[in-house]
Coordinates of C-alpha atoms in Angstrom, one line a residue:
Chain M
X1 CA 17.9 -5.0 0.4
X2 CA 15.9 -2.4 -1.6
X3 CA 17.9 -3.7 -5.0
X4 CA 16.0 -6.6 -4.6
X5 CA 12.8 -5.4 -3.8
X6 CA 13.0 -3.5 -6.7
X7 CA 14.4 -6.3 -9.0
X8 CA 11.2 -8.3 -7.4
X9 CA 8.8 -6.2 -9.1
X10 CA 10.8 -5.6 -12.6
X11 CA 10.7 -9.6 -13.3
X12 CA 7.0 -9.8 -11.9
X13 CA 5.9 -6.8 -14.2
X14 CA 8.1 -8.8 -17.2
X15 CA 6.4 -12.1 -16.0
X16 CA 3.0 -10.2 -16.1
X17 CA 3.6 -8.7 -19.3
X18 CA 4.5 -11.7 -21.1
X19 CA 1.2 -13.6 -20.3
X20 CA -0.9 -10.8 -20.7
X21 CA 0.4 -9.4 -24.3
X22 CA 2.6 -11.9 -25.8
X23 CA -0.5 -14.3 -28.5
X24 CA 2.1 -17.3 -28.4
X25 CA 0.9 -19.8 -26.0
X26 CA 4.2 -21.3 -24.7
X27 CA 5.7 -18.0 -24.0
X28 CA 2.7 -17.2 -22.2
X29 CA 3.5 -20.5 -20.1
X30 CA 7.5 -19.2 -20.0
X31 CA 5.7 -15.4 -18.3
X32 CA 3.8 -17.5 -15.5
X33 CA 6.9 -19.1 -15.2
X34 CA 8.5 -15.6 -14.5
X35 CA 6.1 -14.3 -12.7
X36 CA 5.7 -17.3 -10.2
X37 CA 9.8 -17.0 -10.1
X38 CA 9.6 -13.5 -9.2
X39 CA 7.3 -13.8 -6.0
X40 CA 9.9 -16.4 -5.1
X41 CA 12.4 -14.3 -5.4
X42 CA 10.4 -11.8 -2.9
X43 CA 10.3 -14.6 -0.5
X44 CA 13.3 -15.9 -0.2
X45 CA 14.2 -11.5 0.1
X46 CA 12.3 -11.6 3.2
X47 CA 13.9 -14.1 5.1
X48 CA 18.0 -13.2 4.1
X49 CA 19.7 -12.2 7.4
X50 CA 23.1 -10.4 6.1
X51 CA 25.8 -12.8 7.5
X52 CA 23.6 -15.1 8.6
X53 CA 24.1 -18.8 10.0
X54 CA 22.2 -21.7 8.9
X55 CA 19.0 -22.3 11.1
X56 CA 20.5 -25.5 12.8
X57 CA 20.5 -25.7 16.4
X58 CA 23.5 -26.9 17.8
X59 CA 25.2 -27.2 21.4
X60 CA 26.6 -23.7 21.1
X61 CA 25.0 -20.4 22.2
X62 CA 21.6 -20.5 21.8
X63 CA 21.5 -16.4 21.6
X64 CA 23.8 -16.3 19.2
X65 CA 21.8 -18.5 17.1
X66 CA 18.7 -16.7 17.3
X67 CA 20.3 -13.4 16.6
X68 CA 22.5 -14.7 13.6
X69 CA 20.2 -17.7 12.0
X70 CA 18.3 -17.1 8.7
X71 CA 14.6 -18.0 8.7
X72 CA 14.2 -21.4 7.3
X73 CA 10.2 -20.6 7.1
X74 CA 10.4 -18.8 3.3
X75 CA 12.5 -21.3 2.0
X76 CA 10.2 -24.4 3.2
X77 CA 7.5 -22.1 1.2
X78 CA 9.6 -22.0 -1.7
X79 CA 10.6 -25.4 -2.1
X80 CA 6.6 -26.0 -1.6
X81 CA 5.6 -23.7 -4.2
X82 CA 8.5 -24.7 -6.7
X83 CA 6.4 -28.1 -6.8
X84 CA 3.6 -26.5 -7.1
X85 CA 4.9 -24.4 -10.1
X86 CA 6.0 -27.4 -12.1
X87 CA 2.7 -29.4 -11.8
X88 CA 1.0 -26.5 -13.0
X89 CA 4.0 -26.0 -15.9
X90 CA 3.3 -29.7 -16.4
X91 CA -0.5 -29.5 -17.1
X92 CA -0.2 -26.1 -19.0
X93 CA 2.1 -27.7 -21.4
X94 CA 0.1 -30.5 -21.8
X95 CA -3.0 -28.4 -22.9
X96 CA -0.5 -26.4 -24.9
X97 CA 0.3 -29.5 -26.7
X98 CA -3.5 -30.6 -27.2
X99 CA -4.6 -27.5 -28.3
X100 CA -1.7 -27.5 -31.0
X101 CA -3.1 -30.9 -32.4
X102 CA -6.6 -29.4 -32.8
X103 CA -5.7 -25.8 -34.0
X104 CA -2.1 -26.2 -35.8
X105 CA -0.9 -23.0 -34.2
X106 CA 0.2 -21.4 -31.3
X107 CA -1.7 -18.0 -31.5
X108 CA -3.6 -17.5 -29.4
X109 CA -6.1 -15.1 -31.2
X110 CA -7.0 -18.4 -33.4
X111 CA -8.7 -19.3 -30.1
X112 CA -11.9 -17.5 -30.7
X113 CA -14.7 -20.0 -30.6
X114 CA -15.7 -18.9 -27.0
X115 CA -16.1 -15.5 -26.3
X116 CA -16.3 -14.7 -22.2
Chain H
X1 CA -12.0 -28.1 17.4
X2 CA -8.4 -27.6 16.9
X3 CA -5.9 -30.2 15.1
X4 CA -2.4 -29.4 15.1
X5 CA -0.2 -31.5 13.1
X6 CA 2.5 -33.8 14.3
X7 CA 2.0 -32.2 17.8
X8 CA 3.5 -28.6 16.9
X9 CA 1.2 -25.9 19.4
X10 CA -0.6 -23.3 16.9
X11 CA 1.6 -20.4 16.4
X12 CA 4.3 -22.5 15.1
X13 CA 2.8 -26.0 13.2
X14 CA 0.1 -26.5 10.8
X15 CA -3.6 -26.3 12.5
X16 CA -6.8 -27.5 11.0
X17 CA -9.5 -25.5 12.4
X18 CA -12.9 -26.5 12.9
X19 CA -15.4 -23.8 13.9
X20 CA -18.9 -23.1 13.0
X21 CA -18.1 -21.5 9.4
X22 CA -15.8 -24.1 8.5
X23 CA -18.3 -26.6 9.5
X24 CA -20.9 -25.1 7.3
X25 CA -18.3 -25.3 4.2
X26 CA -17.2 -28.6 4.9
X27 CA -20.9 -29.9 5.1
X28 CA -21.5 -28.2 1.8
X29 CA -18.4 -29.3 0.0
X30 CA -18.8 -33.4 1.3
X31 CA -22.1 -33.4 0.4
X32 CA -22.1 -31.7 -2.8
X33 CA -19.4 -34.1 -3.7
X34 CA -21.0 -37.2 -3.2
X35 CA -24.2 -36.7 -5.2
X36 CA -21.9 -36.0 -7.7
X37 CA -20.0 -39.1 -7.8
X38 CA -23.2 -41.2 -7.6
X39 CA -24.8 -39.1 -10.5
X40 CA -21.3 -39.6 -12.5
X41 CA -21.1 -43.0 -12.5
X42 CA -23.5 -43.3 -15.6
X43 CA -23.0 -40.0 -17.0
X44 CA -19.2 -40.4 -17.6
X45 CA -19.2 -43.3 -20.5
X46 CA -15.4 -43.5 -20.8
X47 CA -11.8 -42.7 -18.5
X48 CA -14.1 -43.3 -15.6
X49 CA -10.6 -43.7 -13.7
X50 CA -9.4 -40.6 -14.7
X51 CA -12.4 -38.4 -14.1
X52 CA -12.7 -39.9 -10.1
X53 CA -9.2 -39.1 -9.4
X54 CA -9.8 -35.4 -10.4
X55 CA -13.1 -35.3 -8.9
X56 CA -11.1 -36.8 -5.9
X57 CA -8.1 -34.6 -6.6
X58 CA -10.8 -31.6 -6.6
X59 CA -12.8 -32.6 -3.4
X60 CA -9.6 -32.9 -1.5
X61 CA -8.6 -29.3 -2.5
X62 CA -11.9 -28.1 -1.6
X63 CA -12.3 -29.9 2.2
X64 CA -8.6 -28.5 2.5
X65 CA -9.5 -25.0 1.7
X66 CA -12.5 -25.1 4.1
X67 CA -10.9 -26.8 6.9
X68 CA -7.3 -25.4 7.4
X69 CA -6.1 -22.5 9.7
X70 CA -2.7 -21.7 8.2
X71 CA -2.7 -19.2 5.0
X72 CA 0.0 -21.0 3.3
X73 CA -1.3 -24.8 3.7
X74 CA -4.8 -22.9 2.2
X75 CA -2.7 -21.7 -0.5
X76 CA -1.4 -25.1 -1.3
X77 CA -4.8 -26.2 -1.3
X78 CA -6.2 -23.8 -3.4
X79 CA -3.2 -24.7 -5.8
X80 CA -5.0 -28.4 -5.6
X81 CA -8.3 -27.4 -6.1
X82 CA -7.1 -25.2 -9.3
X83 CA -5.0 -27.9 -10.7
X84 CA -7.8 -30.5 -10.7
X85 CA -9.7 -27.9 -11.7
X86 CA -8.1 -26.7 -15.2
X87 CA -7.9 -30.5 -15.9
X88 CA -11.4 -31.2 -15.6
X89 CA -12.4 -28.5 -17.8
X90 CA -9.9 -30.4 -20.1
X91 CA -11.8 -33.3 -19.7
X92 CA -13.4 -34.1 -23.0
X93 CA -10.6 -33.1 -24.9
X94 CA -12.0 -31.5 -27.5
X95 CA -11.7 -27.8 -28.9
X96 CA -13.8 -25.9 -26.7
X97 CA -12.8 -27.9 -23.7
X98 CA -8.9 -27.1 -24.6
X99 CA -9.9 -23.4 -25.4
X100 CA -11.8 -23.0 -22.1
X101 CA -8.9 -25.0 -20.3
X102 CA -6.2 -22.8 -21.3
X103 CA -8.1 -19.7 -21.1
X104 CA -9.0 -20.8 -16.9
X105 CA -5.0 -22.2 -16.7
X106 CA -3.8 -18.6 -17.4
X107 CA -6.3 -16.4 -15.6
X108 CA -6.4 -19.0 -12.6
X109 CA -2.4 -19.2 -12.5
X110 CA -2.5 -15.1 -12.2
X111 CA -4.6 -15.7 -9.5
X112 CA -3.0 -18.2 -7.5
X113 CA 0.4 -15.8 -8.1
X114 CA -1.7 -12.9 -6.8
X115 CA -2.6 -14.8 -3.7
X116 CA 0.9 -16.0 -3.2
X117 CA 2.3 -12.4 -3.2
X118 CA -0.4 -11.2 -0.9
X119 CA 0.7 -14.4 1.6
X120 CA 4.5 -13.4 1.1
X121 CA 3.5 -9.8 2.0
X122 CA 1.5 -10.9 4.9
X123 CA 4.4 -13.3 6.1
X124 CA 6.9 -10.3 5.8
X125 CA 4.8 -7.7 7.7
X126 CA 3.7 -10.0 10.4
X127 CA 5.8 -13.0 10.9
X128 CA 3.3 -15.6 10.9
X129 CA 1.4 -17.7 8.9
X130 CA -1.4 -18.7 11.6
X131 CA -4.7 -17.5 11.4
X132 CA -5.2 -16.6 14.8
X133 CA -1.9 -15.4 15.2
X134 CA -2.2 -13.1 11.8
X135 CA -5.6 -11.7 13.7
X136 CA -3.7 -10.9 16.5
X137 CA -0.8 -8.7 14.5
X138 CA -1.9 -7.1 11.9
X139 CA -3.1 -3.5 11.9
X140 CA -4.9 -1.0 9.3
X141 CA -1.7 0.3 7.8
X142 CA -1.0 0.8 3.7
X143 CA 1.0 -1.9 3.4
X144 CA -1.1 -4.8 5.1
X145 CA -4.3 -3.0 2.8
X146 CA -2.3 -3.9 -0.3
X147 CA -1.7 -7.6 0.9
X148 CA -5.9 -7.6 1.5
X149 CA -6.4 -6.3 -1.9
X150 CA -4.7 -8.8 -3.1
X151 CA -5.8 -11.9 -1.4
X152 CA -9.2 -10.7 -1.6
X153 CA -9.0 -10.1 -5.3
X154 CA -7.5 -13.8 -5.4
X155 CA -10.6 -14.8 -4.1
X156 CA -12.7 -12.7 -6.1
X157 CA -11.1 -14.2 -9.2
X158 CA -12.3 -17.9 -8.2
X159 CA -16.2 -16.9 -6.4
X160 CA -16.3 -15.2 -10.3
X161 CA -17.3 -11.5 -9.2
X162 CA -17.8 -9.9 -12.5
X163 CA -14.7 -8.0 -13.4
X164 CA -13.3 -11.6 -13.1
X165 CA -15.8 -13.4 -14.7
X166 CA -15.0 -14.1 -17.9
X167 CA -13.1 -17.5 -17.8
X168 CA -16.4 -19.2 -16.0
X169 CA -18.8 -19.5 -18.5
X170 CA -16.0 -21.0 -21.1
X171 CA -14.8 -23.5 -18.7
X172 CA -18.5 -24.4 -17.7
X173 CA -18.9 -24.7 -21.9
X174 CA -16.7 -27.5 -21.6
X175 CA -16.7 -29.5 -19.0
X176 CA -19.2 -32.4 -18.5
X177 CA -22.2 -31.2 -16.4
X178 CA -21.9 -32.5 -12.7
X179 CA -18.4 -30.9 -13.0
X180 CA -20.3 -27.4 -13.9
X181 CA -22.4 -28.2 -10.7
X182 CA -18.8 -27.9 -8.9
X183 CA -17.5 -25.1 -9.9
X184 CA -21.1 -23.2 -9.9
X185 CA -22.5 -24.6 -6.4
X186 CA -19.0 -25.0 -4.2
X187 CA -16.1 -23.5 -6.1
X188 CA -17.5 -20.2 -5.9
X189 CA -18.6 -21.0 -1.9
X190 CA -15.0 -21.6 -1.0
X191 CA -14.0 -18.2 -3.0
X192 CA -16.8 -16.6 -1.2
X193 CA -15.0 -18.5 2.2
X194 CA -11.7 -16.9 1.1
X195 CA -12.9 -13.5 1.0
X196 CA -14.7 -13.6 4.3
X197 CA -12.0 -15.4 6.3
X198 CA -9.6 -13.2 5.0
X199 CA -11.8 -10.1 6.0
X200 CA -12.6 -12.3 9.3
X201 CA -8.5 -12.1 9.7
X202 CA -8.5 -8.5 9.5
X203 CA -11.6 -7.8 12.1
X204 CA -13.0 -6.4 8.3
X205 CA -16.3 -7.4 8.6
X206 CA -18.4 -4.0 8.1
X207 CA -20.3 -1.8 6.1
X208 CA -18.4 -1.8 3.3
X209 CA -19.9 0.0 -0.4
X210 CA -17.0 -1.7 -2.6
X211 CA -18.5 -5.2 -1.7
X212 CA -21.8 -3.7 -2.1
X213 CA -20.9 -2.5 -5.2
X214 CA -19.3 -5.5 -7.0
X215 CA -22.1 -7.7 -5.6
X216 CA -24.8 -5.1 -7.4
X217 CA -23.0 -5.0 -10.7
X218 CA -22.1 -8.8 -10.6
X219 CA -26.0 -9.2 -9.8
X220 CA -27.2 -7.5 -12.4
X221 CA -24.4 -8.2 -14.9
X222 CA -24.7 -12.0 -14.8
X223 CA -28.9 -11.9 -14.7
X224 CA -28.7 -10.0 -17.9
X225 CA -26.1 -12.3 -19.8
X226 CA -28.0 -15.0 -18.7
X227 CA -31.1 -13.8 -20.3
X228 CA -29.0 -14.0 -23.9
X229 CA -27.4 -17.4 -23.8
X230 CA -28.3 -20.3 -26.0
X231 CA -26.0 -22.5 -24.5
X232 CA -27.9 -24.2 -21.5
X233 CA -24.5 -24.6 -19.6
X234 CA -23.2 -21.1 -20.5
X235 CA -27.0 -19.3 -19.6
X236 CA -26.6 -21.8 -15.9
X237 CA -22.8 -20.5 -15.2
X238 CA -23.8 -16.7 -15.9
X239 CA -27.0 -17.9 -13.7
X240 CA -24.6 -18.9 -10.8
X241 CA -22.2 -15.4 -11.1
X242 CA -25.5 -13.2 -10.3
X243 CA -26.6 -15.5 -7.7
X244 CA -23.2 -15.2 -6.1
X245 CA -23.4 -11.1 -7.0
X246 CA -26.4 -11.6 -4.2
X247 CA -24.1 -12.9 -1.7
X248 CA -21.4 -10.9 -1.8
X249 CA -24.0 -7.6 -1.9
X250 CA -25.1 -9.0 1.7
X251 CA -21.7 -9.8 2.7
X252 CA -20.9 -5.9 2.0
X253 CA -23.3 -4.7 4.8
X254 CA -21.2 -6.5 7.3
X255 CA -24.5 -7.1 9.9
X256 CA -25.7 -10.2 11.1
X257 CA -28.7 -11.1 9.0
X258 CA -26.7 -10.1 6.1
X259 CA -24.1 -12.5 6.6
X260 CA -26.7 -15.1 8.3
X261 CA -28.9 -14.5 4.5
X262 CA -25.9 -14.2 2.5
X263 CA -24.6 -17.8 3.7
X264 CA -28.2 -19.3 3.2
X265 CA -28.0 -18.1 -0.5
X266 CA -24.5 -19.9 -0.6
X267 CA -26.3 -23.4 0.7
X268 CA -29.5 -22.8 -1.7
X269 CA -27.4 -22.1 -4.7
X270 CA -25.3 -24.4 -3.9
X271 CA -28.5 -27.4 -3.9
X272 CA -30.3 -25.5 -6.6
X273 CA -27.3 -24.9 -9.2
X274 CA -26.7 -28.7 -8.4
X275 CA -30.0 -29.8 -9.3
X276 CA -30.0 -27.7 -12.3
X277 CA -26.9 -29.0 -13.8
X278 CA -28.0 -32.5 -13.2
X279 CA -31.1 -32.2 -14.7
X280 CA -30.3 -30.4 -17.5
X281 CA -27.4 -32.9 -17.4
X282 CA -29.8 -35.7 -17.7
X283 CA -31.2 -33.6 -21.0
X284 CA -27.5 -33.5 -22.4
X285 CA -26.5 -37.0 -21.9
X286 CA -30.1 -37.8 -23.8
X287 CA -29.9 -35.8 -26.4
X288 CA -26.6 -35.1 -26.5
X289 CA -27.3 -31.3 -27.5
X290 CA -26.4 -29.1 -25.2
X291 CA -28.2 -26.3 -27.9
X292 CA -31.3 -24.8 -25.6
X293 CA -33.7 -24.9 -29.2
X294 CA -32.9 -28.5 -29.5
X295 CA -33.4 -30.3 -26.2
X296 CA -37.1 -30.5 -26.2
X297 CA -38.2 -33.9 -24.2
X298 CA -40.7 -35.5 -23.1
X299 CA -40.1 -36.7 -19.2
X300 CA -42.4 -36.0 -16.1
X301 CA -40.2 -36.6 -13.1
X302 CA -37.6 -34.8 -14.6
X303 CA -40.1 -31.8 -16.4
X304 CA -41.2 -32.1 -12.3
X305 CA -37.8 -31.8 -10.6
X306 CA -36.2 -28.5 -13.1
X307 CA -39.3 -27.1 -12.7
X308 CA -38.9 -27.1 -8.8
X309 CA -35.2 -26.0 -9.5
X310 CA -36.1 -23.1 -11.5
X311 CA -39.2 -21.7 -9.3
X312 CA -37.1 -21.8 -6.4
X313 CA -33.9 -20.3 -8.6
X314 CA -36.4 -17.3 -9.0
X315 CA -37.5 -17.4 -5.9
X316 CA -41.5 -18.3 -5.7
X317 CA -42.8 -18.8 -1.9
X318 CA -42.6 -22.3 -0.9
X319 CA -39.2 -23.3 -2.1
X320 CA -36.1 -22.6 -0.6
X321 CA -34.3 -19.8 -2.9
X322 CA -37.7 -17.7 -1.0
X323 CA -36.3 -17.9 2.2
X324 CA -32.6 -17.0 1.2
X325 CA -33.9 -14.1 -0.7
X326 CA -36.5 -12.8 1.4
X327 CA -33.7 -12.8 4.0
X328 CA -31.5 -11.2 1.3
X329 CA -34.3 -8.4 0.7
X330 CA -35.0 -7.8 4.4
X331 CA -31.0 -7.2 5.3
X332 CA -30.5 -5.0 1.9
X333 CA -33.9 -2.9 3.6
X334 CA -32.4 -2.3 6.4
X335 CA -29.1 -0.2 4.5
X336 CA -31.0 0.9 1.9
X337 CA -34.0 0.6 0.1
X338 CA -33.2 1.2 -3.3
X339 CA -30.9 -2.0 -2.9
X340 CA -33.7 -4.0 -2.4
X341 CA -35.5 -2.3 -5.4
X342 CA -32.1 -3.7 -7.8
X343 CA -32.2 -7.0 -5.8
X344 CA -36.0 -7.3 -6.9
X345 CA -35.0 -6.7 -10.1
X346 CA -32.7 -9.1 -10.5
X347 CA -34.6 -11.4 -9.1
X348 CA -37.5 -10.7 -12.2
X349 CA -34.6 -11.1 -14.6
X350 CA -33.7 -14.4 -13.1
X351 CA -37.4 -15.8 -13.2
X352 CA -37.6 -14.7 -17.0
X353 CA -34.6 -16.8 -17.9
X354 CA -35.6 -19.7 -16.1
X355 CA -38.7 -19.7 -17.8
X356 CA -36.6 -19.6 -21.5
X357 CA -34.8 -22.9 -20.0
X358 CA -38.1 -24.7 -18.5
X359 CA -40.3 -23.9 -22.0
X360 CA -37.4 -24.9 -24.4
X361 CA -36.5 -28.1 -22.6
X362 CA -40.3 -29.2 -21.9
X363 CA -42.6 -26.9 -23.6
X364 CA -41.0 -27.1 -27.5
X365 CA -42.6 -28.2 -30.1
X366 CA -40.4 -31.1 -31.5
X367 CA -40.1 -33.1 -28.2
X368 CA -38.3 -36.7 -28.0
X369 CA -39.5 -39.6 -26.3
X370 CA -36.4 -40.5 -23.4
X371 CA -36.5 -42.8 -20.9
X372 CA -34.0 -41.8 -18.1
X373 CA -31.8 -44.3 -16.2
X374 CA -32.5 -44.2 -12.4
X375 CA -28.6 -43.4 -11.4
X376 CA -29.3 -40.0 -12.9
X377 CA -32.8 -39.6 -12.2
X378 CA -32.2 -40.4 -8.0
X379 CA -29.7 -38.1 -7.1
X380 CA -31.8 -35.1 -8.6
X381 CA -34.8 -36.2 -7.4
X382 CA -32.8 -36.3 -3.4
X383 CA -31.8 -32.5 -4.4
X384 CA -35.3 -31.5 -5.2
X385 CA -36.7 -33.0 -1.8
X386 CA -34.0 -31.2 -0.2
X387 CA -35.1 -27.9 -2.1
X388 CA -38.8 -27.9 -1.2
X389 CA -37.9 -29.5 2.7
X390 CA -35.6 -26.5 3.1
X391 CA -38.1 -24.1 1.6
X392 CA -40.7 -25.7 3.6
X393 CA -38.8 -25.6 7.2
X394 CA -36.5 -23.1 6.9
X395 CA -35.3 -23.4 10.3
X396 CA -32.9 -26.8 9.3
X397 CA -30.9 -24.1 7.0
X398 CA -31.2 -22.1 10.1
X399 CA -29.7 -23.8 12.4
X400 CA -26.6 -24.4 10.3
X401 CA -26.2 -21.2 8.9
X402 CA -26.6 -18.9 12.0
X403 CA -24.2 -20.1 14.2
X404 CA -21.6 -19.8 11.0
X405 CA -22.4 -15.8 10.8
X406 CA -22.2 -15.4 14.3
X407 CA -18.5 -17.5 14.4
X408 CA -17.4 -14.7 11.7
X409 CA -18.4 -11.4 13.8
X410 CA -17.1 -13.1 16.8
X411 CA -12.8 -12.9 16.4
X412 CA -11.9 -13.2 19.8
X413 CA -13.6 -16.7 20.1
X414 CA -11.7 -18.3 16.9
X415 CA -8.3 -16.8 18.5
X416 CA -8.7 -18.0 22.1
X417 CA -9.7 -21.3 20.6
X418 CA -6.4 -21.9 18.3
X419 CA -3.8 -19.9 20.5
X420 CA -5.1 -21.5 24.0
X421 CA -6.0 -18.3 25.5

């Protein structure tokens, strides 16, 4: 279980270092991309059961199900976030493309006209 | 008032909540909201359809935020208030807008990740997603601190505490004005909300110099860039991050009448920063400068109405950013002194840039004749009676804000009502 832990915050700190460092604006979109994949990643780690059993109840022994089923809870957050991920993809490529047609470029240290 | 959805019992379903805080918010965020789709029906000239689904979209994301009980569902509305959000700033399409849009996409995204990670934390350590139920298991151990540090800076991120600042004032640049009135008056109020519930969750709610701090430096931070702005929407953004600096100073001290003053500040800001944007909105849509040393006009209701708004934005007697302030003043006393001295100062700072907006819009020396169309003059002249009412009878603010401080210092009321006892 550690491993992934540990893997966890490797592609986060990628993820985090791509949209912080890199000036091109799509990879910066790719690095939230990353980063959002890597807190998935931690959530899906928390509810893994080694050997586990899908969370169905059936007619069969109800103890054994609760000490063998996975929790379905991280992966209903998942899929809810995956969603959420791609709108937010969606509209960040969109403004990626917009800001293309008005500055012919991709860096984004040609974005200077407002300054904080 | 508890709503549970499709008939799943708290620990286990979505719950909406409805307590005294969340009552407050809600009350804030609808009504907010509305004066801003009146005043937007003139001042948007083309893709009305567009711009009311986002400010739909936006609304929605905000009444969700204020309203549910369950830390994941306010995640997924916070991801709906964001999203609307970046596209509003995107509005107008042009360079600045796309420059401000990105800039707020990227930061905002971070933040929303940050917030996510802190929930998944939270979810791992405790097992629940419930509010109530969170309240009930968590403890003051390293590992639950590091999943409040980051929910809290989350929050920090969207209420614009100043090391967080910086996206604001480029995505106010851009968007069209009522929108800045959002994201100054209410955006910030549900970041603010964020913070505290999320203290509120951990029983937090104390003497604490970090908040204190961050609420000083935003404070004095934001007053000062204010002061060197020549941008009218840029010098009302940094204008709204020190008046939230205020709030979250009082929040800090973790007593009654700091919260009970700090969420009073919240509701004035919230009805002054409106009426600001509007009316300075009303000067853009004339003018169509948004340039301080070129929107001299000639108008009395509206010279009347910003005046009001920027006296009671500095605070002068009669008005309601007085009563907020003086409350503000009389809470920082009672911790220490020499926080009311820096409040005080701040609050000068504030009056001098207020009079650099009032004499350049009405006092220049090339002034233009306007005549402004009713839809935009009504709605600011409502917010103005509303200001100098409030200021006048302070009790209505009162009466809605008290209850909401006492709801936050009271835990075991909020639990027994969600879990049943």
């Amino acid at each position: 279980m550690f491993e992934v832990y540990v893997g966890t915050v490797v592609v986060a700190l990628i993820g985090i270092y791509c949209m912080v460092w890199k000036k091109n604006m799509i990879k910066k979109v790719i690095g939230l991309g990353v980063f959002t994949n890597s807190i998935h990643l931690l959530l899906i780690a928390i509810g893994f059961r080694a050997e586990g059993i899908p969370p169905i109840v059936t007619l069969g022994n109800i103890n054994y199900f609760a000490l063998r089923a996975v929790d379905p809870l991280p992966q209903a957050l998942v899929l809810t976030s995956i969603v959420i991920q791609l709108s937010v993809t969606a509209l960040a490529l969109g403004i990626v493309t917009l800001a293309y047609r008005h500055l012919k470029t991709l860096d984004t240290d040609r974005m200077n006209k407002l300054r904080g | 008032m508890v709503f549970a959805f499709g008939g799943w019992s708290p620990p286990f379903g979505i719950v909406w909540v409805l307590d005294k805080l969340n009552v407050f918010l809600a009350l804030l965020v609808t009504g907010v909201s509305s004066i801003i789709a009146v005043y937007s029906t003139k001042y948007i000239k083309e893709r009305k359809h567009r711009y009311y689904t986002l400010l739909c979209l936006l609304t929605i994301g905000l009444l969700g935020v204020s309203l549910t009980g369950d830390i994941f569902n306010l995640y997924v509305f916070f991801e709906i208030l964001s999203v609307s959000s970046y596209a509003l700033v995107a509005f107008f399409l042009d360079e600045g807008a796309i420059e401000g849009a990105f800039k707020y996409l990227i930061v905002g995204s971070i933040t929303s990740l940050f917030i996510l990670l802190g929930i998944a934390m939270l979810y791992g350590l405790a097992g629940t997603l419930n509010f109530a139920d969170l309240a009930l298991r968590v403890s003051i151990t390293p590992a639950y601190m590091v999943a409040l540090g980051m929910l809290v800076a989350g929050f920090s991120l969207k209420a614009a505490i100043v090391p967080f600042h910086a996206w604001k004032p480029d995505a106010i640049e851009g968007t069209p004005a009522p929108i800045g009135a959002i994201f100054t008056a209410i955006s910030t109020a549900v970041g603010v909300y964020g913070i505290l519930r999320v203290l509120f969750i951990f029983n937090l709610i104390q003497l604490n110099w970090v908040l204190i701090l961050f609420g000083v430096i935003t404070m004095l931070v934001g007053a000062g860039l204010a002061l060197v702005q020549v941008n009218v929407k840029r010098m009302l953004a940094y204008s709204g991050i020190s008046q939230i600096g205020y709030v979250i100073m009082v929040i800090g001290f973790g007593t009654l009448l700091g919260l009970t003053s700090g969420l009073y500040h919240i509701l004035n800001n919230a009805l002054i920063k409106t009426l600001l944007f509007m009316g300075v909105g009303v000067g853009i849509y004339l003018t169509g400068k948004e340039n301080l040393n070129e929107m001299g006009m000639k108008s009395t209701p509206l010279l009347i109405c910003v005046g009001i708004g920027l006296l009671s934005l500095s605070g002068i007697p009669p008005l309601n950013g007085f009563v907020s302030k003086w409350l503000i003043f009389m809470a920082s006393w009672e911790v220490s002194p020499l926080l009311t001295v820096i409040a005080i100062v701040a609050s000068a700072i504030t009056l001098a840039y207020s009079f650099k907006i009032f004499s350049s819009m009405f006092l220049a020396t090339k002034r233009i004749e306007v005549k402004i169309p009713r839809t935009l003059l009504v709605p600011v002249i409502i917010l103005t009676v509303l200001c100098v009412l409030i200021g006048v009878f302070p009790q209505i603010g009162l009466n809605l804000v008290e209850p909401a401080a006492n709801a936050l210092l009271d835990q075991s009321q909020y639990i027994t009502a969600v879990m049943g006892g």
